[in-house]
Amino acid sequence: MNRFLSRSQLRTRATQNAAAWFSPFSISRSVHSLPFATVDAEEISGSQPAEVLNFVQGKWKGASTWNTLVDPLNGEPFIKVAEVDEIEIQPFVESLSKCPKHGLHNPFKAPERYLLYGDISAKAAHMLSLPKVSDFFSRLIQRVAPKSYQQAFGEVYVTQKFLENFSGDQVRFLARSFGVPGNHIGQQSHGFRWPYGPVAIITPFNFPLEIPVLQLMGALYMGNKPILKVDSKVSIVMEQMMRLLHYCGLPVDDVDFINSDGKTMNKLLMEANPRMTLFTGSSRVAEKLVGDLKGRIKLEDAGFDWKILGPDVQEVDYVAWVCDQDAYACSGQKCSAQSILFMHENWSSSSLISKLKDLAQRRKLEDLTIGPVLTFTTEAMLEHKNKLLKIPGSKLLFGGEPLKNHSIPSVYGALKPTAIYVPLEEILKEGNYELVTREIFGPFQIVTEYKKDQLPLVLDALERMHAHLTAAVVSNDPIFLQNVIGNTVNGTTYAGLRARTTGAPQNHWFGPAGDPRGAGIGTPEAIKLVWSCHREIIYDFGPLPKKWEIPPST
Ligand SMILES: N[C@@H](CCC=O)C(=O)O
């Protein structure tokens, strides 16, 4: 996530770009008063709780139930989310059902909306480039999904760049068609990108802004009408972003926004019958939805993401730093986080692990370079550690203890950055494989070593994994890279000395491979694949050949 630029460099660049590109758009009012926002990120507290609403049929709405969220840093109730229950879903069902299968726009219907979305994107990108606005979203993200300022700002920056990418004519270019000459005069086939119409987007807690905005805008660009549900723990961020998008011209009937529990959302999906649902989240929920929605779904689910260090040892400081970022930034709560490190034996004799340990130990709660884990308790992570340490030859490399001196509520986890060594031969054993490759969505990684003739065993371990999201092959040896890349499938794979598993910006396709249901996020290809289908129109005007006669039956 733009870890390679400092926050001030990023800000300076963003501001320069904005100034150069968008000077005619009025900025002064928004800089000083954030005309779209209804909360102040810094002031949300037990005594001044924020409220999160739903948006349906063009209006903000409450609900009969308020779900109170506790501040992940001190346990104080600080946000109230209006959660729609099962008897309140009707307006959402109606709203979605109003959208026909051919969508709100398509190449033959309301094409001016492609330009409209180019304009909305340009304005929203500009807003996010304003330091006051980007700071507002970065701080708001930090309040609900505690991560360092730079990591939170990275989300805002990726979102801004994505919106810039789809400014001007770029939305209509997404719907570019092609033609192929036919068999006779007057015949030509044309391929078009067609929307699905009513669609649903369900997104998780870990990227409260980046994932929902990129998917939501992609859905809209291609002509769909989405209902968006973000994990209630963090939905305040997207609630405020919806307000920003309305301020930038998003038509109020184009998107509905709902807060609810999973059961209610499931009922809504069954009744409203969206033509496509994009789900980003756990494999368990993903598999259930695949059945319920009869396969009309695309998934960006879990990843037990791996990194292999090849035989060529170089730039140990740099590689250790990337390993620390990949495994522990955002407290390991990225779907791209490094879950296992396969080290060639040449690296074992280097200072890599001791450097990695030093870097991991620099992380501190004060600046949120380590922080609360929102889906695993401390006990659950310690229990997992203890099970792993029962495997013969395994050992704790560092961490493995609860964080100290904090007020993180016990419903959440608080663990020091942890690495556990497990011998490769043990990982591969039937009884251990599942345990070792269980994804812990926290600051937790497995480290192992392979000897120079053991690469096939590593490849076997990778082949047996069930999710294939990100991967890194750290080597500048082309034969080694070829071998590993040619024998694996991960959708977003970084290759070369600087390879990483996390930090995909908007210009890298991000998504799993090896699964026909796999979704992507960020790039034009991802948008087209996820949010549109192919429609072929075959023009066949004639004229008929002179003296045509009815042929015999066939
Ligand atoms: N850009 C983020 C992932 C966003 C998920 O869809 C990363 O690379 O970790």
PDB file of N, CA, C and O in Angstrom, residues 440-482:
ATOM      1  N   ILE A 440      -4.734 -17.209   9.957  1.00  0.00           N
ATOM      2  CA  ILE A 440      -5.029 -16.433  11.164  1.00  0.00           C
ATOM      3  C   ILE A 440      -5.008 -14.981  10.724  1.00  0.00           C
ATOM      4  O   ILE A 440      -3.962 -14.464  10.306  1.00  0.00           O
ATOM      5  N   PHE A 441      -6.141 -14.328  10.782  1.00  0.00           N
ATOM      6  CA  PHE A 441      -6.220 -12.941  10.301  1.00  0.00           C
ATOM      7  C   PHE A 441      -5.695 -12.018  11.403  1.00  0.00           C
ATOM      8  O   PHE A 441      -6.433 -11.287  12.050  1.00  0.00           O
ATOM      9  N   GLY A 442      -4.379 -12.100  11.612  1.00  0.00           N
ATOM     10  CA  GLY A 442      -3.738 -11.338  12.677  1.00  0.00           C
ATOM     11  C   GLY A 442      -2.238 -11.334  12.432  1.00  0.00           C
ATOM     12  O   GLY A 442      -1.763 -11.860  11.415  1.00  0.00           O
ATOM     13  N   PRO A 443      -1.457 -10.772  13.384  1.00  0.00           N
ATOM     14  CA  PRO A 443       0.000 -10.631  13.166  1.00  0.00           C
ATOM     15  C   PRO A 443       0.726 -11.952  13.411  1.00  0.00           C
ATOM     16  O   PRO A 443       1.438 -12.105  14.400  1.00  0.00           O
ATOM     17  N   PHE A 444       0.561 -12.884  12.533  1.00  0.00           N
ATOM     18  CA  PHE A 444       0.964 -14.265  12.778  1.00  0.00           C
ATOM     19  C   PHE A 444       1.479 -14.880  11.481  1.00  0.00           C
ATOM     20  O   PHE A 444       0.780 -14.864  10.478  1.00  0.00           O
ATOM     21  N   GLN A 445       2.700 -15.417  11.508  1.00  0.00           N
ATOM     22  CA  GLN A 445       3.169 -16.114  10.301  1.00  0.00           C
ATOM     23  C   GLN A 445       3.952 -17.368  10.651  1.00  0.00           C
ATOM     24  O   GLN A 445       4.525 -17.491  11.730  1.00  0.00           O
ATOM     25  N   ILE A 446       3.956 -18.274   9.683  1.00  0.00           N
ATOM     26  CA  ILE A 446       4.749 -19.498   9.773  1.00  0.00           C
ATOM     27  C   ILE A 446       6.017 -19.259   8.958  1.00  0.00           C
ATOM     28  O   ILE A 446       5.967 -18.655   7.881  1.00  0.00           O
ATOM     29  N   VAL A 447       7.140 -19.758   9.483  1.00  0.00           N
ATOM     30  CA  VAL A 447       8.398 -19.672   8.731  1.00  0.00           C
ATOM     31  C   VAL A 447       8.923 -21.095   8.576  1.00  0.00           C
ATOM     32  O   VAL A 447       8.841 -21.889   9.515  1.00  0.00           O
ATOM     33  N   THR A 448       9.422 -21.395   7.409  1.00  0.00           N
ATOM     34  CA  THR A 448      10.039 -22.709   7.240  1.00  0.00           C
ATOM     35  C   THR A 448      11.251 -22.604   6.317  1.00  0.00           C
ATOM     36  O   THR A 448      11.490 -21.544   5.731  1.00  0.00           O
ATOM     37  N   GLU A 449      12.004 -23.708   6.254  1.00  0.00           N
ATOM     38  CA  GLU A 449      13.223 -23.678   5.433  1.00  0.00           C
ATOM     39  C   GLU A 449      13.196 -24.838   4.446  1.00  0.00           C
ATOM     40  O   GLU A 449      12.634 -25.890   4.767  1.00  0.00           O
ATOM     41  N   TYR A 450      13.741 -24.612   3.246  1.00  0.00           N
ATOM     42  CA  TYR A 450      13.881 -25.738   2.320  1.00  0.00           C
ATOM     43  C   TYR A 450      15.331 -25.833   1.848  1.00  0.00           C
ATOM     44  O   TYR A 450      16.000 -24.817   1.680  1.00  0.00           O
ATOM     45  N   LYS A 451      15.780 -27.098   1.699  1.00  0.00           N
ATOM     46  CA  LYS A 451      17.155 -27.318   1.206  1.00  0.00           C
ATOM     47  C   LYS A 451      17.152 -27.194  -0.312  1.00  0.00           C
ATOM     48  O   LYS A 451      16.097 -27.218  -0.945  1.00  0.00           O
ATOM     49  N   LYS A 452      18.361 -27.146  -0.886  1.00  0.00           N
ATOM     50  CA  LYS A 452      18.396 -26.818  -2.318  1.00  0.00           C
ATOM     51  C   LYS A 452      17.669 -27.814  -3.218  1.00  0.00           C
ATOM     52  O   LYS A 452      17.165 -27.440  -4.262  1.00  0.00           O
ATOM     53  N   ASP A 453      17.547 -29.093  -2.761  1.00  0.00           N
ATOM     54  CA  ASP A 453      16.816 -30.051  -3.607  1.00  0.00           C
ATOM     55  C   ASP A 453      15.363 -30.238  -3.146  1.00  0.00           C
ATOM     56  O   ASP A 453      14.686 -31.163  -3.571  1.00  0.00           O
ATOM     57  N   GLN A 454      14.900 -29.346  -2.271  1.00  0.00           N
ATOM     58  CA  GLN A 454      13.533 -29.553  -1.729  1.00  0.00           C
ATOM     59  C   GLN A 454      12.468 -28.646  -2.345  1.00  0.00           C
ATOM     60  O   GLN A 454      11.348 -28.590  -1.838  1.00  0.00           O
ATOM     61  N   LEU A 455      12.798 -27.937  -3.432  1.00  0.00           N
ATOM     62  CA  LEU A 455      11.789 -27.063  -4.026  1.00  0.00           C
ATOM     63  C   LEU A 455      10.510 -27.837  -4.402  1.00  0.00           C
ATOM     64  O   LEU A 455       9.400 -27.340  -4.199  1.00  0.00           O
ATOM     65  N   PRO A 456      10.621 -29.088  -4.911  1.00  0.00           N
ATOM     66  CA  PRO A 456       9.385 -29.836  -5.221  1.00  0.00           C
ATOM     67  C   PRO A 456       8.475 -29.986  -4.003  1.00  0.00           C
ATOM     68  O   PRO A 456       7.247 -29.985  -4.141  1.00  0.00           O
ATOM     69  N   LEU A 457       9.057 -30.118  -2.800  1.00  0.00           N
ATOM     70  CA  LEU A 457       8.215 -30.238  -1.603  1.00  0.00           C
ATOM     71  C   LEU A 457       7.470 -28.922  -1.341  1.00  0.00           C
ATOM     72  O   LEU A 457       6.300 -28.911  -0.958  1.00  0.00           O
ATOM     73  N   VAL A 458       8.176 -27.804  -1.570  1.00  0.00           N
ATOM     74  CA  VAL A 458       7.535 -26.492  -1.393  1.00  0.00           C
ATOM     75  C   VAL A 458       6.373 -26.376  -2.384  1.00  0.00           C
ATOM     76  O   VAL A 458       5.255 -25.992  -2.027  1.00  0.00           O
ATOM     77  N   LEU A 459       6.636 -26.750  -3.629  1.00  0.00           N
ATOM     78  CA  LEU A 459       5.590 -26.641  -4.654  1.00  0.00           C
ATOM     79  C   LEU A 459       4.406 -27.551  -4.316  1.00  0.00           C
ATOM     80  O   LEU A 459       3.247 -27.204  -4.550  1.00  0.00           O
ATOM     81  N   ASP A 460       4.705 -28.696  -3.709  1.00  0.00           N
ATOM     82  CA  ASP A 460       3.630 -29.602  -3.294  1.00  0.00           C
ATOM     83  C   ASP A 460       2.778 -28.925  -2.211  1.00  0.00           C
ATOM     84  O   ASP A 460       1.535 -28.969  -2.253  1.00  0.00           O
ATOM     85  N   ALA A 461       3.447 -28.249  -1.268  1.00  0.00           N
ATOM     86  CA  ALA A 461       2.699 -27.542  -0.206  1.00  0.00           C
ATOM     87  C   ALA A 461       1.799 -26.476  -0.827  1.00  0.00           C
ATOM     88  O   ALA A 461       0.650 -26.297  -0.404  1.00  0.00           O
ATOM     89  N   LEU A 462       2.283 -25.797  -1.842  1.00  0.00           N
ATOM     90  CA  LEU A 462       1.489 -24.727  -2.469  1.00  0.00           C
ATOM     91  C   LEU A 462       0.315 -25.314  -3.255  1.00  0.00           C
ATOM     92  O   LEU A 462      -0.789 -24.775  -3.244  1.00  0.00           O
ATOM     93  N   GLU A 463       0.568 -26.441  -3.917  1.00  0.00           N
ATOM     94  CA  GLU A 463      -0.479 -27.079  -4.712  1.00  0.00           C
ATOM     95  C   GLU A 463      -1.666 -27.490  -3.841  1.00  0.00           C
ATOM     96  O   GLU A 463      -2.808 -27.459  -4.269  1.00  0.00           O
ATOM     97  N   ARG A 464      -1.360 -27.856  -2.593  1.00  0.00           N
ATOM     98  CA  ARG A 464      -2.434 -28.358  -1.716  1.00  0.00           C
ATOM     99  C   ARG A 464      -3.269 -27.251  -1.085  1.00  0.00           C
ATOM    100  O   ARG A 464      -4.259 -27.515  -0.422  1.00  0.00           O
ATOM    101  N   MET A 465      -2.849 -25.994  -1.242  1.00  0.00           N
ATOM    102  CA  MET A 465      -3.628 -24.906  -0.632  1.00  0.00           C
ATOM    103  C   MET A 465      -4.953 -24.745  -1.355  1.00  0.00           C
ATOM    104  O   MET A 465      -5.074 -25.073  -2.525  1.00  0.00           O
ATOM    105  N   HIS A 466      -5.966 -24.194  -0.646  1.00  0.00           N
ATOM    106  CA  HIS A 466      -7.279 -24.090  -1.299  1.00  0.00           C
ATOM    107  C   HIS A 466      -7.597 -22.690  -1.811  1.00  0.00           C
ATOM    108  O   HIS A 466      -8.527 -22.506  -2.582  1.00  0.00           O
ATOM    109  N   ALA A 467      -6.821 -21.675  -1.387  1.00  0.00           N
ATOM    110  CA  ALA A 467      -7.099 -20.321  -1.898  1.00  0.00           C
ATOM    111  C   ALA A 467      -5.795 -19.771  -2.470  1.00  0.00           C
ATOM    112  O   ALA A 467      -4.717 -20.047  -1.950  1.00  0.00           O
ATOM    113  N   HIS A 468      -5.897 -19.032  -3.542  1.00  0.00           N
ATOM    114  CA  HIS A 468      -4.676 -18.608  -4.254  1.00  0.00           C
ATOM    115  C   HIS A 468      -4.750 -17.126  -4.580  1.00  0.00           C
ATOM    116  O   HIS A 468      -4.985 -16.736  -5.719  1.00  0.00           O
ATOM    117  N   LEU A 469      -4.526 -16.310  -3.550  1.00  0.00           N
ATOM    118  CA  LEU A 469      -4.670 -14.879  -3.735  1.00  0.00           C
ATOM    119  C   LEU A 469      -3.314 -14.239  -4.066  1.00  0.00           C
ATOM    120  O   LEU A 469      -2.965 -14.108  -5.224  1.00  0.00           O
ATOM    121  N   THR A 470      -2.520 -13.864  -3.059  1.00  0.00           N
ATOM    122  CA  THR A 470      -1.237 -13.232  -3.402  1.00  0.00           C
ATOM    123  C   THR A 470      -0.065 -14.158  -3.091  1.00  0.00           C
ATOM    124  O   THR A 470      -0.180 -15.092  -2.303  1.00  0.00           O
ATOM    125  N   ALA A 471       1.058 -13.843  -3.728  1.00  0.00           N
ATOM    126  CA  ALA A 471       2.270 -14.625  -3.517  1.00  0.00           C
ATOM    127  C   ALA A 471       3.467 -13.779  -3.912  1.00  0.00           C
ATOM    128  O   ALA A 471       3.325 -12.824  -4.684  1.00  0.00           O
ATOM    129  N   ALA A 472       4.632 -14.144  -3.361  1.00  0.00           N
ATOM    130  CA  ALA A 472       5.857 -13.436  -3.731  1.00  0.00           C
ATOM    131  C   ALA A 472       6.977 -14.447  -3.922  1.00  0.00           C
ATOM    132  O   ALA A 472       7.149 -15.359  -3.103  1.00  0.00           O
ATOM    133  N   VAL A 473       7.724 -14.285  -5.010  1.00  0.00           N
ATOM    134  CA  VAL A 473       8.895 -15.125  -5.245  1.00  0.00           C
ATOM    135  C   VAL A 473      10.094 -14.178  -5.252  1.00  0.00           C
ATOM    136  O   VAL A 473      10.306 -13.426  -6.208  1.00  0.00           O
ATOM    137  N   VAL A 474      10.827 -14.207  -4.159  1.00  0.00           N
ATOM    138  CA  VAL A 474      11.904 -13.229  -3.974  1.00  0.00           C
ATOM    139  C   VAL A 474      13.198 -13.803  -4.530  1.00  0.00           C
ATOM    140  O   VAL A 474      13.889 -14.587  -3.863  1.00  0.00           O
ATOM    141  N   SER A 475      13.503 -13.464  -5.752  1.00  0.00           N
ATOM    142  CA  SER A 475      14.719 -13.957  -6.385  1.00  0.00           C
ATOM    143  C   SER A 475      14.902 -13.203  -7.688  1.00  0.00           C
ATOM    144  O   SER A 475      13.917 -12.809  -8.312  1.00  0.00           O
ATOM    145  N   ASN A 476      16.164 -13.044  -8.068  1.00  0.00           N
ATOM    146  CA  ASN A 476      16.403 -12.484  -9.407  1.00  0.00           C
ATOM    147  C   ASN A 476      16.964 -13.558 -10.339  1.00  0.00           C
ATOM    148  O   ASN A 476      17.531 -13.247 -11.380  1.00  0.00           O
ATOM    149  N   ASP A 477      16.779 -14.831  -9.947  1.00  0.00           N
ATOM    150  CA  ASP A 477      17.257 -15.947 -10.778  1.00  0.00           C
ATOM    151  C   ASP A 477      16.099 -16.341 -11.710  1.00  0.00           C
ATOM    152  O   ASP A 477      15.085 -16.891 -11.262  1.00  0.00           O
ATOM    153  N   PRO A 478      16.249 -16.047 -13.028  1.00  0.00           N
ATOM    154  CA  PRO A 478      15.103 -16.263 -13.922  1.00  0.00           C
ATOM    155  C   PRO A 478      14.672 -17.723 -14.010  1.00  0.00           C
ATOM    156  O   PRO A 478      13.485 -18.011 -14.173  1.00  0.00           O
ATOM    157  N   ILE A 479      15.588 -18.643 -13.887  1.00  0.00           N
ATOM    158  CA  ILE A 479      15.218 -20.061 -13.995  1.00  0.00           C
ATOM    159  C   ILE A 479      14.395 -20.467 -12.774  1.00  0.00           C
ATOM    160  O   ILE A 479      13.372 -21.155 -12.872  1.00  0.00           O
ATOM    161  N   PHE A 480      14.827 -19.965 -11.623  1.00  0.00           N
ATOM    162  CA  PHE A 480      14.081 -20.248 -10.388  1.00  0.00           C
ATOM    163  C   PHE A 480      12.667 -19.651 -10.468  1.00  0.00           C
ATOM    164  O   PHE A 480      11.668 -20.308 -10.179  1.00  0.00           O
ATOM    165  N   LEU A 481      12.592 -18.389 -10.898  1.00  0.00           N
ATOM    166  CA  LEU A 481      11.291 -17.709 -11.002  1.00  0.00           C
ATOM    167  C   LEU A 481      10.361 -18.473 -11.950  1.00  0.00           C
ATOM    168  O   LEU A 481       9.189 -18.705 -11.657  1.00  0.00           O
ATOM    169  N   GLN A 482      10.936 -18.856 -13.086  1.00  0.00           N
ATOM    170  CA  GLN A 482      10.161 -19.585 -14.092  1.00  0.00           C
ATOM    171  C   GLN A 482       9.561 -20.852 -13.520  1.00  0.00           C
ATOM    172  O   GLN A 482       8.404 -21.166 -13.737  1.00  0.00           O
TER     173      GLN A 482
END
